[in-house]
């Protein structure tokens, strides 16, 4: 069911299905909650799946004037969203830039979190990964994101490695990627994401890792080895036949891993490693 909630920072649209312990999904830059559309059906029978469209460039409603659009600001927005919905014992499932933001969230406002599931994402010094750093550099060039918005109208470009092509083995429908790119035509949406990109700083993810080392949150790493953008940063089992967009390439396997993680004994802290099949 599509819903929305008004926070001090602005309006957040989200989808809410199922009942049970809450799982909140966090996507990355230039996509929306539909990244998880093939994952949540396998979980909604037993869990409450809450899938927001975070303000990361493909959102429908621009943030309010004065809202903190930095990654830390978005992390606080997520925490405020969770608090407004009065959620407790929340499992966060994150991908791409959303993984970095979720690490900041878990390190600074963990009081309502039960665990964190990270699929391929920014971590430590790789915020942004080298292959995506031009996105940040272009944020400092006036008019660059207007041009990007125009070029993203091309389905051929969206399918290429300059678009979404390198992020999944599976072909993402042109209709969906067009809808992900369309909000960038709005000046206020562009201003939101450009401000976020300018504020990205690896010191935030390094600090988050240090804080989580001292005060760990139960963690599942569900990583795809074929990813060209986010190479493995730890020794762990892998999710094969997937690139960065694990929710698109291997939704069933990811749902199985999240299901098992949420059901685990909540008293058992530590890192759970994703076993591939």
mmCIF file of C-alpha atoms in Angstrom, residues 14-192:
data_model
loop_
_atom_site.group_PDB
_atom_site.id
_atom_site.type_symbol
_atom_site.label_atom_id
_atom_site.label_comp_id
_atom_site.label_asym_id
_atom_site.label_seq_id
_atom_site.Cartn_x
_atom_site.Cartn_y
_atom_site.Cartn_z
ATOM 1 C CA UNK A 14 6.671 4.629 0.969
ATOM 2 C CA UNK A 15 5.075 1.238 0.384
ATOM 3 C CA UNK A 16 3.980 -0.834 3.368
ATOM 4 C CA UNK A 17 2.997 -4.498 3.158
ATOM 5 C CA UNK A 18 2.850 -7.486 5.473
ATOM 6 C CA UNK A 19 2.795 -7.856 9.244
ATOM 7 C CA UNK A 20 5.382 -8.872 11.787
ATOM 8 C CA UNK A 21 8.815 -7.597 12.708
ATOM 9 C CA UNK A 22 9.604 -4.515 10.602
ATOM 10 C CA UNK A 23 12.131 -4.460 7.781
ATOM 11 C CA UNK A 24 12.996 -1.048 6.318
ATOM 12 C CA UNK A 25 14.711 -0.993 2.911
ATOM 13 C CA UNK A 26 17.260 1.643 1.895
ATOM 14 C CA UNK A 27 18.175 2.088 -1.768
ATOM 15 C CA UNK A 28 20.983 4.236 -3.161
ATOM 16 C CA UNK A 29 21.402 7.141 -5.552
ATOM 17 C CA UNK A 30 19.214 7.633 -8.628
ATOM 18 C CA UNK A 31 16.775 4.777 -7.949
ATOM 19 C CA UNK A 32 13.723 4.432 -5.719
ATOM 20 C CA UNK A 33 12.094 1.760 -3.567
ATOM 21 C CA UNK A 34 11.100 -0.294 -6.586
ATOM 22 C CA UNK A 35 14.647 -1.626 -6.544
ATOM 23 C CA UNK A 36 13.278 -4.097 -3.954
ATOM 24 C CA UNK A 37 10.080 -5.043 -5.802
ATOM 25 C CA UNK A 38 11.146 -8.677 -6.343
ATOM 26 C CA UNK A 39 12.478 -9.111 -2.798
ATOM 27 C CA UNK A 40 9.569 -8.016 -0.604
ATOM 28 C CA UNK A 41 6.913 -10.471 -1.888
ATOM 29 C CA UNK A 42 8.917 -13.363 -0.430
ATOM 30 C CA UNK A 43 9.111 -11.622 2.966
ATOM 31 C CA UNK A 44 5.727 -9.947 3.373
ATOM 32 C CA UNK A 45 3.983 -13.128 4.531
ATOM 33 C CA UNK A 46 5.967 -13.062 7.772
ATOM 34 C CA UNK A 47 7.375 -9.536 8.131
ATOM 35 C CA UNK A 48 6.272 -5.956 7.745
ATOM 36 C CA UNK A 49 8.160 -4.650 4.702
ATOM 37 C CA UNK A 50 8.465 -0.865 4.562
ATOM 38 C CA UNK A 51 9.945 0.430 1.323
ATOM 39 C CA UNK A 52 10.441 4.207 1.154
ATOM 40 C CA UNK A 53 11.547 6.338 -1.759
ATOM 41 C CA UNK A 54 14.441 8.149 -0.098
ATOM 42 C CA UNK A 55 15.473 11.610 -1.373
ATOM 43 C CA UNK A 56 18.438 10.444 -3.450
ATOM 44 C CA UNK A 57 17.562 11.711 -6.892
ATOM 45 C CA UNK A 58 14.562 9.611 -7.994
ATOM 46 C CA UNK A 59 12.152 10.892 -5.353
ATOM 47 C CA UNK A 60 8.834 12.532 -6.189
ATOM 48 C CA UNK A 61 8.800 15.367 -3.650
ATOM 49 C CA UNK A 62 11.747 17.654 -3.014
ATOM 50 C CA UNK A 63 12.948 18.139 0.555
ATOM 51 C CA UNK A 64 11.977 21.200 2.554
ATOM 52 C CA UNK A 65 14.117 24.313 2.506
ATOM 53 C CA UNK A 66 16.873 24.047 5.076
ATOM 54 C CA UNK A 67 16.760 20.250 5.333
ATOM 55 C CA UNK A 68 20.136 18.574 5.840
ATOM 56 C CA UNK A 69 20.794 16.793 2.558
ATOM 57 C CA UNK A 70 24.199 15.362 3.516
ATOM 58 C CA UNK A 71 24.544 11.586 3.978
ATOM 59 C CA UNK A 72 24.449 12.158 7.728
ATOM 60 C CA UNK A 73 21.323 14.261 7.256
ATOM 61 C CA UNK A 74 19.670 11.481 5.228
ATOM 62 C CA UNK A 75 20.646 8.976 7.950
ATOM 63 C CA UNK A 76 18.919 11.192 10.513
ATOM 64 C CA UNK A 77 15.909 11.478 8.203
ATOM 65 C CA UNK A 78 15.667 7.665 8.114
ATOM 66 C CA UNK A 79 15.888 7.550 11.917
ATOM 67 C CA UNK A 80 13.151 10.204 12.159
ATOM 68 C CA UNK A 81 11.009 8.208 9.703
ATOM 69 C CA UNK A 82 11.386 5.074 11.825
ATOM 70 C CA UNK A 83 10.526 7.048 14.947
ATOM 71 C CA UNK A 84 7.481 8.695 13.334
ATOM 72 C CA UNK A 85 6.117 5.278 12.365
ATOM 73 C CA UNK A 86 6.849 4.142 15.937
ATOM 74 C CA UNK A 87 8.822 1.147 14.703
ATOM 75 C CA UNK A 88 11.003 -0.883 17.041
ATOM 76 C CA UNK A 89 13.462 -3.734 16.515
ATOM 77 C CA UNK A 90 13.885 -2.694 12.887
ATOM 78 C CA UNK A 91 16.076 -4.596 10.453
ATOM 79 C CA UNK A 92 17.604 -2.292 7.840
ATOM 80 C CA UNK A 93 18.307 -3.806 4.410
ATOM 81 C CA UNK A 94 20.495 -1.569 2.262
ATOM 82 C CA UNK A 95 22.192 -1.408 -1.140
ATOM 83 C CA UNK A 96 24.626 0.901 -2.920
ATOM 84 C CA UNK A 97 24.863 4.427 -1.441
ATOM 85 C CA UNK A 98 22.046 3.439 0.906
ATOM 86 C CA UNK A 99 24.482 1.048 2.565
ATOM 87 C CA UNK A 100 26.840 3.871 3.508
ATOM 88 C CA UNK A 101 23.956 5.951 4.830
ATOM 89 C CA UNK A 102 22.703 2.952 6.810
ATOM 90 C CA UNK A 103 26.117 2.452 8.396
ATOM 91 C CA UNK A 104 25.999 6.070 9.573
ATOM 92 C CA UNK A 105 22.457 5.477 10.858
ATOM 93 C CA UNK A 106 23.467 2.323 12.748
ATOM 94 C CA UNK A 107 26.539 3.975 14.253
ATOM 95 C CA UNK A 108 24.831 7.166 15.398
ATOM 96 C CA UNK A 109 21.137 6.360 16.007
ATOM 97 C CA UNK A 110 20.894 2.609 16.635
ATOM 98 C CA UNK A 111 18.303 2.709 19.418
ATOM 99 C CA UNK A 112 15.428 1.326 17.297
ATOM 100 C CA UNK A 113 17.502 -1.093 15.202
ATOM 101 C CA UNK A 114 17.682 -4.861 15.613
ATOM 102 C CA UNK A 115 20.091 -5.527 12.765
ATOM 103 C CA UNK A 116 21.640 -4.398 9.508
ATOM 104 C CA UNK A 117 21.787 -6.251 6.176
ATOM 105 C CA UNK A 118 24.275 -4.833 3.696
ATOM 106 C CA UNK A 119 24.261 -5.891 0.076
ATOM 107 C CA UNK A 120 26.925 -4.437 -2.231
ATOM 108 C CA UNK A 121 27.486 -0.874 -1.074
ATOM 109 C CA UNK A 122 29.899 1.926 -0.239
ATOM 110 C CA UNK A 123 32.065 1.139 2.764
ATOM 111 C CA UNK A 124 35.175 2.578 4.451
ATOM 112 C CA UNK A 125 37.314 4.497 1.892
ATOM 113 C CA UNK A 126 35.005 3.508 -0.984
ATOM 114 C CA UNK A 127 32.472 6.286 -0.493
ATOM 115 C CA UNK A 128 32.046 6.806 -3.387
ATOM 116 C CA UNK A 129 33.858 3.907 -5.131
ATOM 117 C CA UNK A 130 36.382 5.159 -7.717
ATOM 118 C CA UNK A 131 34.178 4.157 -10.637
ATOM 119 C CA UNK A 132 31.377 6.425 -9.365
ATOM 120 C CA UNK A 133 33.439 9.401 -8.191
ATOM 121 C CA UNK A 134 32.774 11.335 -11.410
ATOM 122 C CA UNK A 135 29.176 11.619 -10.179
ATOM 123 C CA UNK A 136 30.468 13.665 -7.266
ATOM 124 C CA UNK A 137 32.868 15.683 -9.378
ATOM 125 C CA UNK A 138 30.048 16.601 -11.785
ATOM 126 C CA UNK A 139 27.962 17.835 -8.856
ATOM 127 C CA UNK A 140 30.405 20.746 -8.664
ATOM 128 C CA UNK A 141 29.889 21.647 -12.345
ATOM 129 C CA UNK A 142 26.939 24.035 -12.868
ATOM 130 C CA UNK A 143 24.364 22.529 -15.202
ATOM 131 C CA UNK A 144 25.936 19.068 -15.311
ATOM 132 C CA UNK A 145 22.968 17.312 -13.743
ATOM 133 C CA UNK A 146 20.556 19.085 -16.045
ATOM 134 C CA UNK A 147 22.542 17.531 -18.902
ATOM 135 C CA UNK A 148 22.539 14.135 -17.166
ATOM 136 C CA UNK A 149 18.768 14.391 -16.780
ATOM 137 C CA UNK A 150 18.431 15.054 -20.505
ATOM 138 C CA UNK A 151 20.713 12.202 -21.531
ATOM 139 C CA UNK A 152 18.899 9.766 -19.220
ATOM 140 C CA UNK A 153 15.890 10.081 -21.513
ATOM 141 C CA UNK A 154 17.755 7.765 -23.875
ATOM 142 C CA UNK A 155 16.895 4.114 -23.197
ATOM 143 C CA UNK A 156 20.062 3.068 -25.018
ATOM 144 C CA UNK A 157 22.221 5.163 -22.681
ATOM 145 C CA UNK A 158 20.363 3.927 -19.585
ATOM 146 C CA UNK A 159 21.089 0.335 -20.668
ATOM 147 C CA UNK A 160 24.792 1.079 -21.188
ATOM 148 C CA UNK A 161 27.602 1.080 -18.644
ATOM 149 C CA UNK A 162 27.182 4.845 -18.435
ATOM 150 C CA UNK A 163 23.711 4.200 -17.080
ATOM 151 C CA UNK A 164 22.456 1.148 -15.195
ATOM 152 C CA UNK A 165 23.950 -1.519 -17.458
ATOM 153 C CA UNK A 166 26.925 -2.449 -15.297
ATOM 154 C CA UNK A 167 24.880 -2.773 -12.102
ATOM 155 C CA UNK A 168 23.017 -5.993 -12.837
ATOM 156 C CA UNK A 169 23.181 -9.084 -15.028
ATOM 157 C CA UNK A 170 19.418 -8.966 -15.474
ATOM 158 C CA UNK A 171 18.046 -6.337 -17.837
ATOM 159 C CA UNK A 172 16.213 -3.647 -15.888
ATOM 160 C CA UNK A 173 13.004 -2.676 -17.735
ATOM 161 C CA UNK A 174 13.344 0.540 -19.738
ATOM 162 C CA UNK A 175 10.096 1.809 -18.261
ATOM 163 C CA UNK A 176 11.491 1.545 -14.726
ATOM 164 C CA UNK A 177 14.832 3.194 -15.481
ATOM 165 C CA UNK A 178 12.995 5.987 -17.330
ATOM 166 C CA UNK A 179 10.917 6.584 -14.207
ATOM 167 C CA UNK A 180 14.071 6.597 -12.087
ATOM 168 C CA UNK A 181 15.580 9.273 -14.306
ATOM 169 C CA UNK A 182 12.493 11.460 -14.789
ATOM 170 C CA UNK A 183 12.574 13.300 -11.420
ATOM 171 C CA UNK A 184 15.985 14.780 -12.306
ATOM 172 C CA UNK A 185 14.187 16.988 -14.806
ATOM 173 C CA UNK A 186 12.863 18.936 -11.804
ATOM 174 C CA UNK A 187 15.283 21.613 -10.596
ATOM 175 C CA UNK A 188 14.402 21.046 -6.929
ATOM 176 C CA UNK A 189 15.089 17.301 -7.158
ATOM 177 C CA UNK A 190 18.402 17.983 -8.882
ATOM 178 C CA UNK A 191 19.286 20.445 -6.120
ATOM 179 C CA UNK A 192 18.592 17.769 -3.497
#
